[in-house]
CSV table of N, CA and C in Angstrom, one decimal:
chain,number,residue,atom,x,y,z
A,22,MET,N,22.8,15.7,-72.9
A,22,MET,CA,23.8,16.1,-73.7
A,22,MET,C,23.3,16.8,-75.0
A,23,SER,N,22.0,16.8,-75.2
A,23,SER,CA,21.5,17.5,-76.4
A,23,SER,C,21.7,19.0,-76.4
A,24,VAL,N,21.9,19.6,-75.2
A,24,VAL,CA,22.2,21.0,-75.2
A,24,VAL,C,23.5,21.3,-75.9
A,25,PHE,N,24.5,20.5,-75.6
A,25,PHE,CA,25.9,20.7,-76.2
A,25,PHE,C,25.9,20.6,-77.7
A,26,ASN,N,24.9,19.8,-78.3
A,26,ASN,CA,24.9,19.7,-79.7
A,26,ASN,C,24.3,20.9,-80.4
A,27,ARG,N,23.6,21.7,-79.7
A,27,ARG,CA,23.0,22.9,-80.2
A,27,ARG,C,23.8,24.2,-79.9
A,28,VAL,N,24.6,24.2,-78.9
A,28,VAL,CA,25.4,25.4,-78.5
A,28,VAL,C,26.7,25.3,-79.1
A,29,PRO,N,27.2,26.4,-79.8
A,29,PRO,CA,28.5,26.4,-80.4
A,29,PRO,C,29.6,26.4,-79.4
A,30,PHE,N,30.7,25.8,-79.7
A,30,PHE,CA,31.8,25.6,-78.8
A,30,PHE,C,32.3,26.9,-78.3
A,31,LYS,N,32.4,28.0,-79.1
A,31,LYS,CA,32.8,29.3,-78.7
A,31,LYS,C,32.0,29.8,-77.5
A,32,ARG,N,30.7,29.6,-77.6
A,32,ARG,CA,29.8,30.1,-76.5
A,32,ARG,C,30.0,29.3,-75.3
A,33,LEU,N,30.3,28.0,-75.4
A,33,LEU,CA,30.6,27.2,-74.2
A,33,LEU,C,31.9,27.7,-73.5
A,34,THR,N,32.9,28.0,-74.4
A,34,THR,CA,34.2,28.5,-73.8
A,34,THR,C,34.0,29.8,-73.1
A,35,VAL,N,33.3,30.8,-73.8
A,35,VAL,CA,33.1,32.1,-73.2
A,35,VAL,C,32.3,32.0,-71.9
A,36,GLY,N,31.3,31.1,-71.9
A,36,GLY,CA,30.5,30.9,-70.7
A,36,GLY,C,31.4,30.3,-69.5
A,37,LEU,N,32.3,29.4,-69.8
A,37,LEU,CA,33.1,28.8,-68.8
A,37,LEU,C,34.1,29.8,-68.3
A,38,ILE,N,34.7,30.6,-69.1
A,38,ILE,CA,35.6,31.7,-68.7
A,38,ILE,C,34.9,32.7,-67.8
A,39,ALA,N,33.7,33.1,-68.2
A,39,ALA,CA,32.9,34.1,-67.5
A,39,ALA,C,32.5,33.5,-66.1
A,40,ALA,N,32.1,32.2,-66.1
A,40,ALA,CA,31.8,31.6,-64.8
A,40,ALA,C,33.0,31.5,-63.9
A,41,CYS,N,34.2,31.2,-64.4
A,41,CYS,CA,35.4,31.2,-63.6
A,41,CYS,C,35.7,32.6,-63.1
A,42,GLY,N,35.4,33.6,-63.9
A,42,GLY,CA,35.7,35.0,-63.5
A,42,GLY,C,34.7,35.4,-62.4
A,43,VAL,N,33.5,35.0,-62.4
A,43,VAL,CA,32.5,35.3,-61.3
A,43,VAL,C,33.0,34.8,-60.0
A,44,LEU,N,33.7,33.7,-59.9
A,44,LEU,CA,34.2,33.2,-58.7
A,44,LEU,C,35.2,34.1,-58.0
A,45,ALA,N,35.9,34.9,-58.8
A,45,ALA,CA,36.9,35.8,-58.2
A,45,ALA,C,36.3,37.1,-57.8
A,46,LEU,N,35.1,37.5,-58.3
A,46,LEU,CA,34.6,38.8,-58.0
A,46,LEU,C,34.4,39.2,-56.5
A,47,PRO,N,33.9,38.3,-55.7
A,47,PRO,CA,33.7,38.7,-54.3
A,47,PRO,C,35.0,39.1,-53.6
A,48,THR,N,36.1,38.6,-54.0
A,48,THR,CA,37.4,39.0,-53.3
A,48,THR,C,38.3,39.9,-54.1
A,49,SER,N,37.8,40.3,-55.2
A,49,SER,CA,38.7,41.1,-56.1
A,49,SER,C,38.4,42.6,-55.8
A,50,ALA,N,39.3,43.5,-56.4
A,50,ALA,CA,39.1,44.9,-56.3
A,50,ALA,C,38.2,45.5,-57.4
A,51,ILE,N,37.6,44.6,-58.2
A,51,ILE,CA,36.8,45.1,-59.3
A,51,ILE,C,35.5,45.7,-58.7
A,52,GLY,N,35.2,46.9,-59.1
A,52,GLY,CA,34.0,47.6,-58.7
A,52,GLY,C,34.2,48.4,-57.4
A,53,GLN,N,35.4,48.4,-56.8
A,53,GLN,CA,35.6,49.2,-55.7
A,53,GLN,C,35.9,50.7,-56.1
A,54,ASP,N,35.8,51.6,-55.1
A,54,ASP,CA,36.0,53.0,-55.4
A,54,ASP,C,37.4,53.2,-55.9
A,55,ALA,N,37.5,54.0,-57.0
A,55,ALA,CA,38.8,54.2,-57.6
A,55,ALA,C,39.7,55.1,-56.7
A,56,ALA,N,39.1,55.9,-55.8
A,56,ALA,CA,39.9,56.7,-55.0
A,56,ALA,C,40.6,55.9,-53.8
A,57,ALA,N,40.0,54.8,-53.5
A,57,ALA,CA,40.6,54.0,-52.4
A,57,ALA,C,42.0,53.5,-52.8
A,58,PRO,N,42.9,53.4,-51.9
A,58,PRO,CA,44.2,52.9,-52.2
A,58,PRO,C,44.2,51.5,-52.6
A,59,ALA,N,45.0,51.1,-53.6
A,59,ALA,CA,45.1,49.7,-54.0
A,59,ALA,C,45.9,48.9,-53.0
A,60,PRO,N,45.4,47.7,-52.7
A,60,PRO,CA,46.2,46.9,-51.8
A,60,PRO,C,47.5,46.5,-52.4
A,61,ALA,N,48.5,46.4,-51.5
A,61,ALA,CA,49.9,46.0,-52.0
A,61,ALA,C,49.9,44.6,-52.5
A,62,SER,N,50.6,44.3,-53.5
A,62,SER,CA,50.8,43.0,-54.1
A,62,SER,C,51.6,42.2,-53.1
A,63,THR,N,51.1,41.1,-52.6
A,63,THR,CA,51.8,40.3,-51.7
A,63,THR,C,51.9,38.8,-52.2
A,64,SER,N,52.9,38.1,-51.7
A,64,SER,CA,53.0,36.7,-52.0
A,64,SER,C,52.1,35.9,-51.1
A,65,GLN,N,51.2,35.0,-51.6
A,65,GLN,CA,50.4,34.2,-50.8
A,65,GLN,C,50.2,32.8,-51.4
A,66,GLU,N,49.8,31.9,-50.6
A,66,GLU,CA,49.7,30.5,-51.0
A,66,GLU,C,48.2,30.3,-51.3
A,67,ASN,N,47.9,30.0,-52.5
A,67,ASN,CA,46.5,29.7,-53.0
A,67,ASN,C,46.5,28.5,-53.9
A,68,ASP,N,45.3,27.9,-54.0
A,68,ASP,CA,45.2,26.8,-54.9
A,68,ASP,C,45.1,27.3,-56.3
A,69,ILE,N,44.3,28.4,-56.5
A,69,ILE,CA,44.1,29.0,-57.8
A,69,ILE,C,43.5,30.4,-57.7
A,70,ILE,N,43.9,31.3,-58.5
A,70,ILE,CA,43.4,32.7,-58.5
A,70,ILE,C,42.7,32.9,-59.8
A,71,PHE,N,41.5,33.4,-59.8
A,71,PHE,CA,40.7,33.7,-61.0
A,71,PHE,C,40.6,35.2,-61.0
A,72,LEU,N,40.9,35.9,-62.2
A,72,LEU,CA,40.7,37.3,-62.3
A,72,LEU,C,39.9,37.5,-63.6
A,73,ALA,N,39.0,38.4,-63.6
A,73,ALA,CA,38.2,38.7,-64.8
A,73,ALA,C,37.8,40.2,-64.8
A,74,SER,N,38.0,40.9,-66.0
A,74,SER,CA,37.6,42.3,-66.1
A,74,SER,C,37.8,42.6,-67.6
A,75,GLU,N,37.2,43.8,-67.9
A,75,GLU,CA,37.3,44.2,-69.3
A,75,GLU,C,38.8,44.6,-69.6
A,76,GLU,N,39.4,45.4,-68.7
A,76,GLU,CA,40.8,45.7,-68.8
A,76,GLU,C,41.4,45.3,-67.5
A,77,LEU,N,42.5,44.5,-67.6
A,77,LEU,CA,43.0,43.9,-66.4
A,77,LEU,C,44.5,44.0,-66.3
A,78,ARG,N,45.1,44.4,-65.1
A,78,ARG,CA,46.5,44.5,-64.9
A,78,ARG,C,46.8,43.6,-63.7
A,79,VAL,N,47.6,42.6,-64.0
A,79,VAL,CA,47.9,41.6,-63.0
A,79,VAL,C,49.3,41.7,-62.5
A,80,THR,N,49.5,41.8,-61.2
A,80,THR,CA,50.8,41.9,-60.5
A,80,THR,C,50.9,40.9,-59.4
A,81,GLN,N,50.0,39.9,-59.4
A,81,GLN,CA,49.8,39.0,-58.3
A,81,GLN,C,51.0,38.0,-58.2
A,82,GLU,N,51.4,37.7,-57.0
A,82,GLU,CA,52.4,36.7,-56.8
A,82,GLU,C,51.8,35.6,-56.0
A,83,THR,N,51.9,34.3,-56.5
A,83,THR,CA,51.2,33.2,-55.8
A,83,THR,C,52.1,32.0,-56.1
A,84,THR,N,51.9,31.0,-55.2
A,84,THR,CA,52.7,29.7,-55.4
A,84,THR,C,52.0,28.7,-56.2
A,85,ASP,N,50.8,29.0,-56.7
A,85,ASP,CA,50.1,28.1,-57.5
A,85,ASP,C,49.6,28.7,-58.8
A,86,ASP,N,48.4,28.4,-59.3
A,86,ASP,CA,47.9,28.8,-60.6
A,86,ASP,C,47.2,30.2,-60.6
A,87,LEU,N,47.4,30.9,-61.7
A,87,LEU,CA,46.8,32.2,-61.9
A,87,LEU,C,46.1,32.2,-63.2
A,88,CYS,N,44.8,32.5,-63.2
A,88,CYS,CA,43.9,32.5,-64.4
A,88,CYS,C,43.4,33.9,-64.6
A,89,ALA,N,43.4,34.4,-65.8
A,89,ALA,CA,42.9,35.8,-66.1
A,89,ALA,C,42.2,35.8,-67.4
A,90,SER,N,41.0,36.5,-67.4
A,90,SER,CA,40.2,36.6,-68.6
A,90,SER,C,39.8,38.1,-68.8
A,91,GLY,N,39.9,38.6,-70.0
A,91,GLY,CA,39.5,40.0,-70.3
A,91,GLY,C,39.8,40.4,-71.7
A,92,SER,N,39.3,41.6,-72.1
A,92,SER,CA,39.6,42.0,-73.4
A,92,SER,C,41.0,42.5,-73.6
A,93,SER,N,41.6,43.0,-72.5
A,93,SER,CA,43.0,43.5,-72.5
A,93,SER,C,43.6,43.1,-71.2
A,94,ILE,N,44.7,42.3,-71.2
A,94,ILE,CA,45.3,41.8,-70.0
A,94,ILE,C,46.8,42.2,-70.1
A,95,VAL,N,47.3,42.9,-69.0
A,95,VAL,CA,48.7,43.2,-68.9
A,95,VAL,C,49.2,42.5,-67.6
A,96,VAL,N,50.2,41.6,-67.8
A,96,VAL,CA,50.8,40.9,-66.6
A,96,VAL,C,52.2,41.5,-66.4
A,97,VAL,N,52.4,42.2,-65.3
A,97,VAL,CA,53.6,42.8,-65.0
A,97,VAL,C,54.1,42.3,-63.7
A,98,GLY,N,55.3,41.7,-63.6
A,98,GLY,CA,55.9,41.3,-62.4
A,98,GLY,C,55.2,40.2,-61.7
A,99,ALA,N,54.3,39.5,-62.3
A,99,ALA,CA,53.5,38.4,-61.6
A,99,ALA,C,54.4,37.2,-61.5
A,100,GLN,N,54.1,36.4,-60.5
A,100,GLN,CA,54.9,35.2,-60.2
A,100,GLN,C,53.8,34.1,-59.9
A,101,ALA,N,53.9,33.0,-60.7
A,101,ALA,CA,52.9,31.9,-60.5
A,101,ALA,C,53.4,30.6,-61.0
A,102,ASP,N,52.8,29.5,-60.6
A,102,ASP,CA,53.2,28.2,-61.1
A,102,ASP,C,52.7,28.1,-62.5
A,103,HIS,N,51.5,28.2,-62.8
A,103,HIS,CA,50.9,28.2,-64.1
A,103,HIS,C,50.2,29.5,-64.4
A,104,LEU,N,50.3,30.0,-65.6
A,104,LEU,CA,49.6,31.3,-65.9
A,104,LEU,C,48.7,31.0,-67.1
A,105,PHE,N,47.4,31.1,-66.9
A,105,PHE,CA,46.4,30.9,-68.0
A,105,PHE,C,45.8,32.2,-68.3
A,106,LEU,N,45.9,32.6,-69.6
A,106,LEU,CA,45.3,33.9,-70.1
A,106,LEU,C,44.4,33.7,-71.2
A,107,ALA,N,43.3,34.4,-71.2
A,107,ALA,CA,42.3,34.3,-72.4
A,107,ALA,C,41.8,35.8,-72.6
A,108,GLY,N,42.0,36.3,-73.8
A,108,GLY,CA,41.5,37.7,-74.0
A,108,GLY,C,41.9,38.2,-75.3
A,109,GLY,N,41.6,39.5,-75.5
A,109,GLY,CA,41.9,40.1,-76.8
A,109,GLY,C,43.4,40.4,-77.0
A,110,ASP,N,43.9,41.4,-76.2
A,110,ASP,CA,45.3,41.8,-76.3
A,110,ASP,C,46.0,41.4,-74.9
A,111,LEU,N,47.0,40.6,-75.1
A,111,LEU,CA,47.7,40.1,-73.9
A,111,LEU,C,49.2,40.5,-73.9
A,112,ARG,N,49.7,41.0,-72.8
A,112,ARG,CA,51.1,41.4,-72.7
A,112,ARG,C,51.7,40.8,-71.4
A,113,VAL,N,52.7,40.1,-71.5
A,113,VAL,CA,53.4,39.5,-70.3
A,113,VAL,C,54.8,40.1,-70.2
A,114,SER,N,55.0,40.8,-69.1
A,114,SER,CA,56.3,41.5,-68.9
A,114,SER,C,56.8,41.2,-67.5
A,115,ASN,N,58.1,40.9,-67.4
A,115,ASN,CA,58.8,40.7,-66.1
A,115,ASN,C,58.1,39.6,-65.2
A,116,ALA,N,57.5,38.6,-65.9
A,116,ALA,CA,56.8,37.6,-65.1
A,116,ALA,C,57.7,36.4,-64.9
A,117,ARG,N,57.5,35.7,-63.8
A,117,ARG,CA,58.3,34.5,-63.5
A,117,ARG,C,57.3,33.4,-63.3
A,118,VAL,N,57.1,32.5,-64.3
A,118,VAL,CA,56.1,31.4,-64.2
A,118,VAL,C,56.8,30.1,-64.6
A,119,ARG,N,56.1,29.0,-64.3
A,119,ARG,CA,56.6,27.7,-64.8
A,119,ARG,C,56.0,27.4,-66.2
A,120,ASP,N,54.7,27.6,-66.4
A,120,ASP,CA,54.1,27.3,-67.6
A,120,ASP,C,53.2,28.5,-68.0
A,121,VAL,N,53.0,28.8,-69.3
A,121,VAL,CA,52.1,29.8,-69.8
A,121,VAL,C,51.2,29.1,-70.9
A,122,VAL,N,49.9,29.3,-70.7
A,122,VAL,CA,48.9,28.9,-71.7
A,122,VAL,C,48.1,30.1,-72.0
A,123,ALA,N,48.1,30.6,-73.2
A,123,ALA,CA,47.4,31.8,-73.6
A,123,ALA,C,46.7,31.7,-74.9
A,124,ALA,N,45.6,32.4,-75.0
A,124,ALA,CA,44.8,32.5,-76.2
A,124,ALA,C,44.3,33.9,-76.3
A,125,GLY,N,44.6,34.5,-77.5
A,125,GLY,CA,44.1,35.9,-77.6
A,125,GLY,C,44.4,36.4,-79.0
A,126,GLY,N,44.1,37.7,-79.2
A,126,GLY,CA,44.3,38.3,-80.5
A,126,GLY,C,45.7,38.7,-80.7
A,127,ASP,N,46.3,39.6,-79.9
A,127,ASP,CA,47.7,40.0,-80.0
A,127,ASP,C,48.3,39.6,-78.7
A,128,ILE,N,49.4,38.9,-78.8
A,128,ILE,CA,50.1,38.4,-77.6
A,128,ILE,C,51.6,38.8,-77.7
A,129,GLN,N,52.0,39.5,-76.6
A,129,GLN,CA,53.4,39.9,-76.5
A,129,GLN,C,54.1,39.4,-75.3
A,130,LEU,N,55.2,38.7,-75.4
A,130,LEU,CA,56.0,38.2,-74.3
A,130,LEU,C,57.3,39.1,-74.2
A,131,GLU,N,57.4,39.8,-73.1
A,131,GLU,CA,58.5,40.7,-72.9
A,131,GLU,C,59.2,40.4,-71.6
A,132,ALA,N,60.5,40.2,-71.6
A,132,ALA,CA,61.2,40.0,-70.3
A,132,ALA,C,60.6,39.0,-69.4
A,133,ALA,N,60.0,37.9,-69.9
A,133,ALA,CA,59.4,36.9,-69.1
A,133,ALA,C,60.3,35.7,-68.9
A,134,THR,N,60.3,35.1,-67.8
A,134,THR,CA,61.1,33.9,-67.5
A,134,THR,C,60.1,32.8,-67.3
A,135,ILE,N,60.0,31.9,-68.3
A,135,ILE,CA,59.1,30.7,-68.3
A,135,ILE,C,60.0,29.5,-68.1
A,136,ALA,N,59.9,28.9,-67.0
A,136,ALA,CA,60.7,27.7,-66.6
A,136,ALA,C,60.5,26.5,-67.5
A,137,ASP,N,59.3,26.3,-67.9
A,137,ASP,CA,59.0,25.1,-68.6
A,137,ASP,C,58.3,25.4,-69.9
A,138,ASP,N,57.0,25.0,-70.1
A,138,ASP,CA,56.4,25.1,-71.4
A,138,ASP,C,55.5,26.3,-71.7
A,139,VAL,N,55.4,26.6,-73.0
A,139,VAL,CA,54.6,27.7,-73.5
A,139,VAL,C,53.6,27.2,-74.5
A,140,ILE,N,52.3,27.4,-74.3
A,140,ILE,CA,51.3,27.0,-75.3
A,140,ILE,C,50.5,28.3,-75.6
A,141,ILE,N,50.6,28.8,-76.9
A,141,ILE,CA,50.0,30.0,-77.2
A,141,ILE,C,49.3,29.9,-78.6
A,142,ALA,N,48.1,30.5,-78.6
A,142,ALA,CA,47.3,30.6,-79.9
A,142,ALA,C,46.8,32.0,-80.0
A,143,GLY,N,47.0,32.6,-81.1
A,143,GLY,CA,46.6,34.0,-81.3
A,143,GLY,C,46.7,34.5,-82.7
A,144,GLY,N,46.4,35.8,-82.9
A,144,GLY,CA,46.5,36.4,-84.2
A,144,GLY,C,47.9,36.8,-84.5
A,145,GLU,N,48.4,37.7,-83.6
A,145,GLU,CA,49.8,38.1,-83.8
A,145,GLU,C,50.5,37.9,-82.5
A,146,ILE,N,51.6,37.1,-82.6
A,146,ILE,CA,52.4,36.8,-81.4
A,146,ILE,C,53.8,37.3,-81.6
A,147,ALA,N,54.3,38.0,-80.5
A,147,ALA,CA,55.7,38.5,-80.6
A,147,ALA,C,56.4,38.2,-79.3
A,148,ALA,N,57.5,37.5,-79.4
A,148,ALA,CA,58.3,37.2,-78.2
A,148,ALA,C,59.7,38.0,-78.3
A,149,LYS,N,60.0,38.8,-77.4
A,149,LYS,CA,61.2,39.5,-77.4
A,149,LYS,C,62.4,38.6,-77.0
A,150,GLU,N,63.6,39.1,-77.3
A,150,GLU,CA,64.8,38.3,-77.0
A,150,GLU,C,65.0,38.1,-75.5
A,151,THR,N,64.4,39.0,-74.7
A,151,THR,CA,64.5,38.9,-73.2
A,151,THR,C,63.5,37.9,-72.6
A,152,CYS,N,62.8,37.2,-73.4
A,152,CYS,CA,61.8,36.2,-73.0
A,152,CYS,C,62.6,34.9,-73.0
A,153,GLU,N,62.7,34.2,-71.8
A,153,GLU,CA,63.4,32.9,-71.7
A,153,GLU,C,62.4,31.8,-71.6
A,154,ILE,N,62.5,30.8,-72.4
A,154,ILE,CA,61.6,29.6,-72.4
A,154,ILE,C,62.4,28.4,-72.1
A,155,GLY,N,62.2,27.7,-70.9
A,155,GLY,CA,63.0,26.6,-70.5
A,155,GLY,C,62.6,25.3,-71.1
A,156,GLY,N,61.4,25.2,-71.6
A,156,GLY,CA,60.9,23.9,-72.1
A,156,GLY,C,60.4,24.0,-73.5
A,157,SER,N,59.3,23.3,-73.8
A,157,SER,CA,58.8,23.3,-75.2
A,157,SER,C,57.9,24.5,-75.4
A,158,ALA,N,57.8,24.9,-76.7
A,158,ALA,CA,57.0,26.0,-77.1
A,158,ALA,C,56.1,25.6,-78.2
A,159,VAL,N,54.8,25.6,-78.0
A,159,VAL,CA,53.8,25.3,-79.0
A,159,VAL,C,53.1,26.6,-79.3
A,160,ILE,N,53.3,27.2,-80.5
A,160,ILE,CA,52.8,28.5,-80.8
A,160,ILE,C,52.1,28.4,-82.2
A,161,ALA,N,50.9,28.9,-82.2
A,161,ALA,CA,50.1,29.0,-83.5
A,161,ALA,C,49.5,30.4,-83.6
A,162,GLY,N,49.7,31.0,-84.7
A,162,GLY,CA,49.2,32.3,-84.9
A,162,GLY,C,49.2,32.7,-86.3
A,163,GLY,N,48.5,33.8,-86.6
A,163,GLY,CA,48.5,34.4,-88.0
A,163,GLY,C,49.9,34.9,-88.3
A,164,GLU,N,50.6,35.5,-87.3
A,164,GLU,CA,51.9,36.0,-87.5
A,164,GLU,C,52.7,35.8,-86.2
A,165,VAL,N,53.8,35.1,-86.3
A,165,VAL,CA,54.6,34.8,-85.1
A,165,VAL,C,56.0,35.4,-85.3
A,166,ARG,N,56.5,36.2,-84.4
A,166,ARG,CA,57.8,36.8,-84.5
A,166,ARG,C,58.6,36.6,-83.2
A,167,PHE,N,59.9,36.3,-83.4
A,167,PHE,CA,60.8,36.2,-82.3
A,167,PHE,C,61.8,37.4,-82.5
A,168,GLU,N,61.7,38.4,-81.7
A,168,GLU,CA,62.5,39.6,-81.9
A,168,GLU,C,63.7,39.7,-81.0
């Protein structure tokens, strides 16, 4: 346990997120030829989906958990049980999820339907009036706006 005493918590967190992202790489479209047609977004049953990239656009539909890490993440039309996001700029639009857990610099929730809880930490957080939250909301940020 002496290693954990010398390594800052931020580095451990980044390392964990990077390790989770590596698990998704063999089955993801990251690094494939840009000219190749993108696979259609389909609904599938999975235990958990990990996505990691510098700039990431998520349209996945799943019956379980969806985890994404990157400097810029845009979630459009995704459907999942739990949505976990970590990155710089996060935008969730037209998503249907049960819970959202997000940490990032700037976070925007637009036209999202969240059936249960929201836990968000970030620099600037904006939730539009088209964002529906069915449970509790724990939000901490430098600037929090409900528009």
